[in-house]
Amino acid sequence: MQFHIITFGCQMNAADSTWLSRALTAMGWEEVSEEEAQVFILNTCSVREKPEQKVYSQLGRLRPLVEQHPGGFVAVGGCVAQQVGCEFWKRFPFVRLVFGTDGISNAPQAMARLAQAPDLRISLLDFSESYLERETPEYKTKAPAQAFVNIMQGCDNFCAYCIVPYVRGRQKSRSSQEILAECRTLAEAGTREITLLGQNVNSYGLDKSGDGTSFAELLHQVAAIDGIDRLRFTTSHPKDIAPEVIRAFGELPQLCPYLHLPLQSGSDKILASMGRKYDTARYLDIVDQLRKARPDIALSTDIIVGFPGETEDDFSRTMEMLERVRYEGSYSFKYNDRPGVRSVRMAGKVPEDVKSERLERFQTAQNAITEEIHKSVEGSRAEVILERPTRKPVEGLPGWTGHDLYNRVINVPVGGQIASADLTGTLAHVTIARGRRHFLIANRMEEL
Ligand code: SAH
Ligand code: SF4
Ligand code: F3S
């Protein structure tokens, strides 16, 4: 069978899609473009309204494509599948598999059955008690230079606005032995950079599936693996970041000087009603300690504007935090009601136009800071792992793009003998020529 995967949402969904693609390929199926596919997989996100709406518009768009193929079907997986379940079948009869986060481990077998039995429908929506190991197909070719490794599933925090604990289930840590085994296999197959993934990696090991290994210990163990040059992790909840994890930024040369540390709001009143369990003083203290451990550390964040009860004064405190911390970048969103979460019933809903106006102000200020930081690194040296060719030429030459240690996007113009070479995974040492708002441009590279 020929399949095509469309992925929404966070890096955990992206990592799930990568696994699914490898598992289906190992079964003899072939990943193809949308036009050629008979089986479509939508890996969905329900964290905000927009990505959820996209699932329905995608299904409408896919209908004629699926109906061209007698044995064709759509599988809907991920967080909207977990939330909506078998309701999908009523509206979209060509959806024949729904699977959730834990169900995904059995999705390849289910899809093999569906390909044989055109009248069958399968749902895989149960949550498991402990972390479900998935069979990892061998890499047939070289492993990617960068890889994601799951260290946990789910979340126990129930922040007032957030649907994730409902759609991803309770926190379940993966065994440290399994994590290390996967990292070693990747390193042996050629992976140089690993990002450890979870909704709240700082509480790794603290649930009942934990095996006594703390997150800081895990970082040290992964960093010690031969061949792993770069280590990152995401996402971090500020309330759980341990002093040992902060120190690790100064101790482990493999740990990249970059941390995504979601703030959500700069108002202590709003943070309390969000149930975040830290205040701005504690957050700023963490930032100070991180900068002591690793003075050049780059920070990014998530912000919600217009949470119920947010006044102009509350919002101005978010703006103040942006100026104080000077994030390299941020993901900022207008607050959305999500089904079943606590904030739906909170008073003081902020009108849409006020939310839009605050979002605009925040993003304008962030863009200016990002651009200033990017300008300030002009002339400095950077280490980039090249990921893929750029869509457009860079400075009139073929371009390659990748990230540096600080997670900045660097576009490198490539000339001379290597202009047409496959540079995927190459570690390039470059000089930054120009800083732009969303990326940096390096000096021309002509040899490795
Ligand atoms: N586990 C991660 C967040 C995952 S969701 C963490 O705790 O940092 C990614 C981001 O989506 C959140 O950080 C938050 O900023 C945003 N978000 C979540 N629910 C939202 C909602 N109801 N409305 C708007 N933004 C939301
Ligand atoms: Fe959602 Fe909060 Fe869990 Fe992050 S920590 S996934 S924001 S409930
Ligand atoms: Fe979205 Fe689910 Fe990730 S709701 S953000 S895909 S955990």
PDB file of C-alpha atoms in Angstrom, residues 137-334:
ATOM      1  CA  PRO A 137      12.342  -0.807  13.071  1.00  0.00           C
ATOM      2  CA  GLU A 138      16.047  -0.884  12.138  1.00  0.00           C
ATOM      3  CA  TYR A 139      17.468   1.993  10.116  1.00  0.00           C
ATOM      4  CA  LYS A 140      18.048   0.618   6.616  1.00  0.00           C
ATOM      5  CA  THR A 141      20.116   3.619   5.616  1.00  0.00           C
ATOM      6  CA  LYS A 142      21.992   6.229   7.648  1.00  0.00           C
ATOM      7  CA  ALA A 143      20.008   7.604  10.587  1.00  0.00           C
ATOM      8  CA  PRO A 144      19.092  11.316  10.476  1.00  0.00           C
ATOM      9  CA  ALA A 145      21.722  13.711  11.870  1.00  0.00           C
ATOM     10  CA  GLN A 146      19.115  14.914  14.366  1.00  0.00           C
ATOM     11  CA  ALA A 147      16.572  12.734  16.103  1.00  0.00           C
ATOM     12  CA  PHE A 148      13.843  13.022  18.709  1.00  0.00           C
ATOM     13  CA  VAL A 149      13.616  10.490  21.520  1.00  0.00           C
ATOM     14  CA  ASN A 150      10.478  10.229  23.655  1.00  0.00           C
ATOM     15  CA  ILE A 151      11.166   9.985  27.365  1.00  0.00           C
ATOM     16  CA  MET A 152       7.586  10.136  28.635  1.00  0.00           C
ATOM     17  CA  GLN A 153       3.934  10.310  27.645  1.00  0.00           C
ATOM     18  CA  GLY A 154       1.169  12.534  28.941  1.00  0.00           C
ATOM     19  CA  CYS A 155       0.974  15.265  31.521  1.00  0.00           C
ATOM     20  CA  ASP A 156      -0.294  15.565  35.115  1.00  0.00           C
ATOM     21  CA  ASN A 157      -0.325  19.338  35.434  1.00  0.00           C
ATOM     22  CA  PHE A 158      -3.824  20.255  34.305  1.00  0.00           C
ATOM     23  CA  CYS A 159      -3.014  23.919  33.674  1.00  0.00           C
ATOM     24  CA  ALA A 160      -6.456  25.573  33.641  1.00  0.00           C
ATOM     25  CA  TYR A 161      -6.494  26.267  29.877  1.00  0.00           C
ATOM     26  CA  CYS A 162      -4.946  23.073  28.577  1.00  0.00           C
ATOM     27  CA  ILE A 163      -6.490  20.040  26.905  1.00  0.00           C
ATOM     28  CA  VAL A 164      -3.244  18.031  26.720  1.00  0.00           C
ATOM     29  CA  PRO A 165      -3.734  15.987  29.947  1.00  0.00           C
ATOM     30  CA  TYR A 166      -7.149  14.892  28.642  1.00  0.00           C
ATOM     31  CA  VAL A 167      -5.937  13.851  25.207  1.00  0.00           C
ATOM     32  CA  ARG A 168      -2.492  12.511  26.114  1.00  0.00           C
ATOM     33  CA  GLY A 169      -3.416  10.917  29.427  1.00  0.00           C
ATOM     34  CA  ARG A 170      -1.492  10.824  32.701  1.00  0.00           C
ATOM     35  CA  GLN A 171       2.267  11.212  32.850  1.00  0.00           C
ATOM     36  CA  LYS A 172       4.129   7.952  32.254  1.00  0.00           C
ATOM     37  CA  SER A 173       7.917   7.960  32.248  1.00  0.00           C
ATOM     38  CA  ARG A 174       9.746   5.633  29.923  1.00  0.00           C
ATOM     39  CA  SER A 175      12.401   3.353  31.391  1.00  0.00           C
ATOM     40  CA  SER A 176      15.844   4.955  31.332  1.00  0.00           C
ATOM     41  CA  GLN A 177      17.338   1.723  29.954  1.00  0.00           C
ATOM     42  CA  GLU A 178      15.033   1.874  26.933  1.00  0.00           C
ATOM     43  CA  ILE A 179      15.792   5.569  26.373  1.00  0.00           C
ATOM     44  CA  LEU A 180      19.547   4.962  26.538  1.00  0.00           C
ATOM     45  CA  ALA A 181      19.288   1.931  24.264  1.00  0.00           C
ATOM     46  CA  GLU A 182      17.443   3.995  21.645  1.00  0.00           C
ATOM     47  CA  CYS A 183      19.969   6.840  21.917  1.00  0.00           C
ATOM     48  CA  ARG A 184      22.888   4.386  21.537  1.00  0.00           C
ATOM     49  CA  THR A 185      21.306   2.779  18.474  1.00  0.00           C
ATOM     50  CA  LEU A 186      20.809   6.216  16.931  1.00  0.00           C
ATOM     51  CA  ALA A 187      24.387   7.279  17.704  1.00  0.00           C
ATOM     52  CA  GLU A 188      25.737   4.073  16.144  1.00  0.00           C
ATOM     53  CA  ALA A 189      23.629   4.683  13.033  1.00  0.00           C
ATOM     54  CA  GLY A 190      25.026   8.202  12.600  1.00  0.00           C
ATOM     55  CA  THR A 191      22.798  10.550  14.654  1.00  0.00           C
ATOM     56  CA  ARG A 192      24.775  13.466  16.133  1.00  0.00           C
ATOM     57  CA  GLU A 193      22.007  15.442  17.841  1.00  0.00           C
ATOM     58  CA  ILE A 194      19.264  14.157  20.125  1.00  0.00           C
ATOM     59  CA  THR A 195      16.273  16.065  21.500  1.00  0.00           C
ATOM     60  CA  LEU A 196      14.615  14.384  24.480  1.00  0.00           C
ATOM     61  CA  LEU A 197      10.861  14.872  24.299  1.00  0.00           C
ATOM     62  CA  GLY A 198       7.978  15.054  26.739  1.00  0.00           C
ATOM     63  CA  GLN A 199       5.215  17.470  27.770  1.00  0.00           C
ATOM     64  CA  ASN A 200       7.093  18.235  30.959  1.00  0.00           C
ATOM     65  CA  VAL A 201      10.534  16.634  30.894  1.00  0.00           C
ATOM     66  CA  ASN A 202      11.502  18.247  34.204  1.00  0.00           C
ATOM     67  CA  SER A 203       9.178  15.876  36.019  1.00  0.00           C
ATOM     68  CA  TYR A 204      10.652  12.828  34.255  1.00  0.00           C
ATOM     69  CA  GLY A 205      10.811   9.872  36.624  1.00  0.00           C
ATOM     70  CA  LEU A 206       8.531  11.408  39.243  1.00  0.00           C
ATOM     71  CA  ASP A 207       5.430   9.352  38.309  1.00  0.00           C
ATOM     72  CA  LYS A 208       4.776   5.740  39.200  1.00  0.00           C
ATOM     73  CA  SER A 209       6.369   4.472  35.980  1.00  0.00           C
ATOM     74  CA  GLY A 210       9.670   6.119  36.971  1.00  0.00           C
ATOM     75  CA  ASP A 211      12.643   3.801  37.559  1.00  0.00           C
ATOM     76  CA  GLY A 212      14.483   5.989  40.071  1.00  0.00           C
ATOM     77  CA  THR A 213      16.477   7.900  37.448  1.00  0.00           C
ATOM     78  CA  SER A 214      16.014  11.665  37.655  1.00  0.00           C
ATOM     79  CA  PHE A 215      15.929  13.917  34.620  1.00  0.00           C
ATOM     80  CA  ALA A 216      19.333  15.396  35.496  1.00  0.00           C
ATOM     81  CA  GLU A 217      20.828  11.887  35.732  1.00  0.00           C
ATOM     82  CA  LEU A 218      19.281  10.976  32.409  1.00  0.00           C
ATOM     83  CA  LEU A 219      20.883  14.054  30.791  1.00  0.00           C
ATOM     84  CA  HIS A 220      24.294  13.006  32.081  1.00  0.00           C
ATOM     85  CA  GLN A 221      23.799   9.433  30.846  1.00  0.00           C
ATOM     86  CA  VAL A 222      22.698  10.453  27.337  1.00  0.00           C
ATOM     87  CA  ALA A 223      25.499  13.031  27.065  1.00  0.00           C
ATOM     88  CA  ALA A 224      28.022  10.280  27.890  1.00  0.00           C
ATOM     89  CA  ILE A 225      27.064   8.228  24.804  1.00  0.00           C
ATOM     90  CA  ASP A 226      29.844   8.187  22.209  1.00  0.00           C
ATOM     91  CA  GLY A 227      28.922  10.124  19.081  1.00  0.00           C
ATOM     92  CA  ILE A 228      26.248  12.359  20.617  1.00  0.00           C
ATOM     93  CA  ASP A 229      27.599  15.870  20.057  1.00  0.00           C
ATOM     94  CA  ARG A 230      24.440  17.822  20.763  1.00  0.00           C
ATOM     95  CA  LEU A 231      21.728  17.247  23.307  1.00  0.00           C
ATOM     96  CA  ARG A 232      18.513  19.250  23.750  1.00  0.00           C
ATOM     97  CA  PHE A 233      15.217  18.696  25.519  1.00  0.00           C
ATOM     98  CA  THR A 234      11.696  20.068  25.397  1.00  0.00           C
ATOM     99  CA  THR A 235       9.288  21.024  26.991  1.00  0.00           C
ATOM    100  CA  SER A 236      10.257  22.278  30.421  1.00  0.00           C
ATOM    101  CA  HIS A 237       7.776  23.399  33.040  1.00  0.00           C
ATOM    102  CA  PRO A 238       9.485  26.049  35.185  1.00  0.00           C
ATOM    103  CA  LYS A 239       7.959  24.725  38.419  1.00  0.00           C
ATOM    104  CA  ASP A 240       9.841  21.433  38.162  1.00  0.00           C
ATOM    105  CA  ILE A 241      13.261  22.457  36.885  1.00  0.00           C
ATOM    106  CA  ALA A 242      15.786  20.989  39.338  1.00  0.00           C
ATOM    107  CA  PRO A 243      19.018  22.782  40.367  1.00  0.00           C
ATOM    108  CA  GLU A 244      20.929  19.781  38.947  1.00  0.00           C
ATOM    109  CA  VAL A 245      19.310  20.347  35.548  1.00  0.00           C
ATOM    110  CA  ILE A 246      20.258  24.032  35.618  1.00  0.00           C
ATOM    111  CA  ARG A 247      23.826  23.086  36.587  1.00  0.00           C
ATOM    112  CA  ALA A 248      23.975  20.570  33.744  1.00  0.00           C
ATOM    113  CA  PHE A 249      24.023  23.513  31.287  1.00  0.00           C
ATOM    114  CA  GLY A 250      27.410  24.459  32.761  1.00  0.00           C
ATOM    115  CA  GLU A 251      28.691  20.902  33.165  1.00  0.00           C
ATOM    116  CA  LEU A 252      27.767  19.078  29.984  1.00  0.00           C
ATOM    117  CA  PRO A 253      29.455  20.384  26.836  1.00  0.00           C
ATOM    118  CA  GLN A 254      26.986  18.360  24.749  1.00  0.00           C
ATOM    119  CA  LEU A 255      23.976  20.149  26.247  1.00  0.00           C
ATOM    120  CA  CYS A 256      23.193  23.000  23.841  1.00  0.00           C
ATOM    121  CA  PRO A 257      22.955  26.519  25.319  1.00  0.00           C
ATOM    122  CA  TYR A 258      19.280  26.828  24.440  1.00  0.00           C
ATOM    123  CA  LEU A 259      16.159  26.334  26.542  1.00  0.00           C
ATOM    124  CA  HIS A 260      12.464  26.688  25.787  1.00  0.00           C
ATOM    125  CA  LEU A 261      10.917  27.769  29.089  1.00  0.00           C
ATOM    126  CA  PRO A 262       7.193  28.560  28.761  1.00  0.00           C
ATOM    127  CA  LEU A 263       6.187  31.578  30.854  1.00  0.00           C
ATOM    128  CA  GLN A 264       2.520  31.879  29.658  1.00  0.00           C
ATOM    129  CA  SER A 265       1.936  35.192  31.463  1.00  0.00           C
ATOM    130  CA  GLY A 266       3.914  37.894  33.252  1.00  0.00           C
ATOM    131  CA  SER A 267       1.141  38.536  35.781  1.00  0.00           C
ATOM    132  CA  ASP A 268       1.309  36.622  39.061  1.00  0.00           C
ATOM    133  CA  LYS A 269      -2.467  36.840  39.381  1.00  0.00           C
ATOM    134  CA  ILE A 270      -2.966  35.223  35.968  1.00  0.00           C
ATOM    135  CA  LEU A 271      -0.251  32.616  36.608  1.00  0.00           C
ATOM    136  CA  ALA A 272      -2.072  31.625  39.794  1.00  0.00           C
ATOM    137  CA  SER A 273      -5.419  31.313  38.052  1.00  0.00           C
ATOM    138  CA  MET A 274      -3.766  29.321  35.253  1.00  0.00           C
ATOM    139  CA  GLY A 275      -2.529  26.927  37.958  1.00  0.00           C
ATOM    140  CA  ARG A 276       1.090  27.225  36.811  1.00  0.00           C
ATOM    141  CA  LYS A 277       2.475  26.986  40.385  1.00  0.00           C
ATOM    142  CA  TYR A 278       5.302  29.535  39.962  1.00  0.00           C
ATOM    143  CA  ASP A 279       5.360  33.300  40.065  1.00  0.00           C
ATOM    144  CA  THR A 280       7.434  35.780  38.095  1.00  0.00           C
ATOM    145  CA  ALA A 281      10.000  36.126  40.911  1.00  0.00           C
ATOM    146  CA  ARG A 282      10.665  32.371  40.850  1.00  0.00           C
ATOM    147  CA  TYR A 283      10.789  32.388  37.056  1.00  0.00           C
ATOM    148  CA  LEU A 284      13.311  35.242  36.987  1.00  0.00           C
ATOM    149  CA  ASP A 285      15.385  33.449  39.608  1.00  0.00           C
ATOM    150  CA  ILE A 286      15.544  30.379  37.322  1.00  0.00           C
ATOM    151  CA  VAL A 287      16.595  32.612  34.422  1.00  0.00           C
ATOM    152  CA  ASP A 288      19.391  34.149  36.578  1.00  0.00           C
ATOM    153  CA  GLN A 289      20.632  30.733  37.628  1.00  0.00           C
ATOM    154  CA  LEU A 290      20.581  29.473  34.044  1.00  0.00           C
ATOM    155  CA  ARG A 291      22.593  32.488  32.919  1.00  0.00           C
ATOM    156  CA  LYS A 292      25.063  31.936  35.745  1.00  0.00           C
ATOM    157  CA  ALA A 293      25.505  28.300  34.703  1.00  0.00           C
ATOM    158  CA  ARG A 294      25.760  29.160  31.003  1.00  0.00           C
ATOM    159  CA  PRO A 295      26.057  32.915  30.349  1.00  0.00           C
ATOM    160  CA  ASP A 296      25.370  32.619  26.610  1.00  0.00           C
ATOM    161  CA  ILE A 297      22.207  30.505  26.988  1.00  0.00           C
ATOM    162  CA  ALA A 298      19.420  31.457  24.547  1.00  0.00           C
ATOM    163  CA  LEU A 299      15.868  31.320  25.890  1.00  0.00           C
ATOM    164  CA  SER A 300      12.527  31.029  24.153  1.00  0.00           C
ATOM    165  CA  THR A 301       9.012  30.851  25.549  1.00  0.00           C
ATOM    166  CA  ASP A 302       5.272  30.347  25.099  1.00  0.00           C
ATOM    167  CA  ILE A 303       2.821  33.148  25.919  1.00  0.00           C
ATOM    168  CA  ILE A 304      -0.972  33.168  26.115  1.00  0.00           C
ATOM    169  CA  VAL A 305      -2.635  36.587  25.796  1.00  0.00           C
ATOM    170  CA  GLY A 306      -6.180  37.273  26.925  1.00  0.00           C
ATOM    171  CA  PHE A 307      -6.568  34.505  29.508  1.00  0.00           C
ATOM    172  CA  PRO A 308      -9.884  35.057  31.379  1.00  0.00           C
ATOM    173  CA  GLY A 309      -9.478  37.966  33.811  1.00  0.00           C
ATOM    174  CA  GLU A 310      -6.402  39.438  32.053  1.00  0.00           C
ATOM    175  CA  THR A 311      -6.516  43.233  32.397  1.00  0.00           C
ATOM    176  CA  GLU A 312      -4.400  45.767  30.544  1.00  0.00           C
ATOM    177  CA  ASP A 313      -2.202  45.918  33.640  1.00  0.00           C
ATOM    178  CA  ASP A 314      -1.739  42.117  33.669  1.00  0.00           C
ATOM    179  CA  PHE A 315      -0.815  42.198  30.013  1.00  0.00           C
ATOM    180  CA  SER A 316       1.694  45.026  30.547  1.00  0.00           C
ATOM    181  CA  ARG A 317       3.480  42.708  32.986  1.00  0.00           C
ATOM    182  CA  THR A 318       3.846  40.116  30.234  1.00  0.00           C
ATOM    183  CA  MET A 319       5.421  42.846  28.088  1.00  0.00           C
ATOM    184  CA  GLU A 320       7.757  43.694  30.990  1.00  0.00           C
ATOM    185  CA  MET A 321       8.876  40.076  31.287  1.00  0.00           C
ATOM    186  CA  LEU A 322       9.657  40.028  27.569  1.00  0.00           C
ATOM    187  CA  GLU A 323      11.889  43.080  27.999  1.00  0.00           C
ATOM    188  CA  ARG A 324      13.572  41.670  31.107  1.00  0.00           C
ATOM    189  CA  VAL A 325      14.294  38.168  29.845  1.00  0.00           C
ATOM    190  CA  ARG A 326      14.823  39.203  26.226  1.00  0.00           C
ATOM    191  CA  TYR A 327      13.731  35.929  24.679  1.00  0.00           C
ATOM    192  CA  GLU A 328      15.346  34.975  21.381  1.00  0.00           C
ATOM    193  CA  GLY A 329      11.927  33.987  20.169  1.00  0.00           C
ATOM    194  CA  SER A 330       8.514  32.983  21.392  1.00  0.00           C
ATOM    195  CA  TYR A 331       5.309  31.252  20.424  1.00  0.00           C
ATOM    196  CA  SER A 332       2.409  33.472  21.411  1.00  0.00           C
ATOM    197  CA  PHE A 333      -1.264  32.645  21.172  1.00  0.00           C
ATOM    198  CA  LYS A 334      -4.657  34.168  21.867  1.00  0.00           C
TER     199      LYS A 334
END
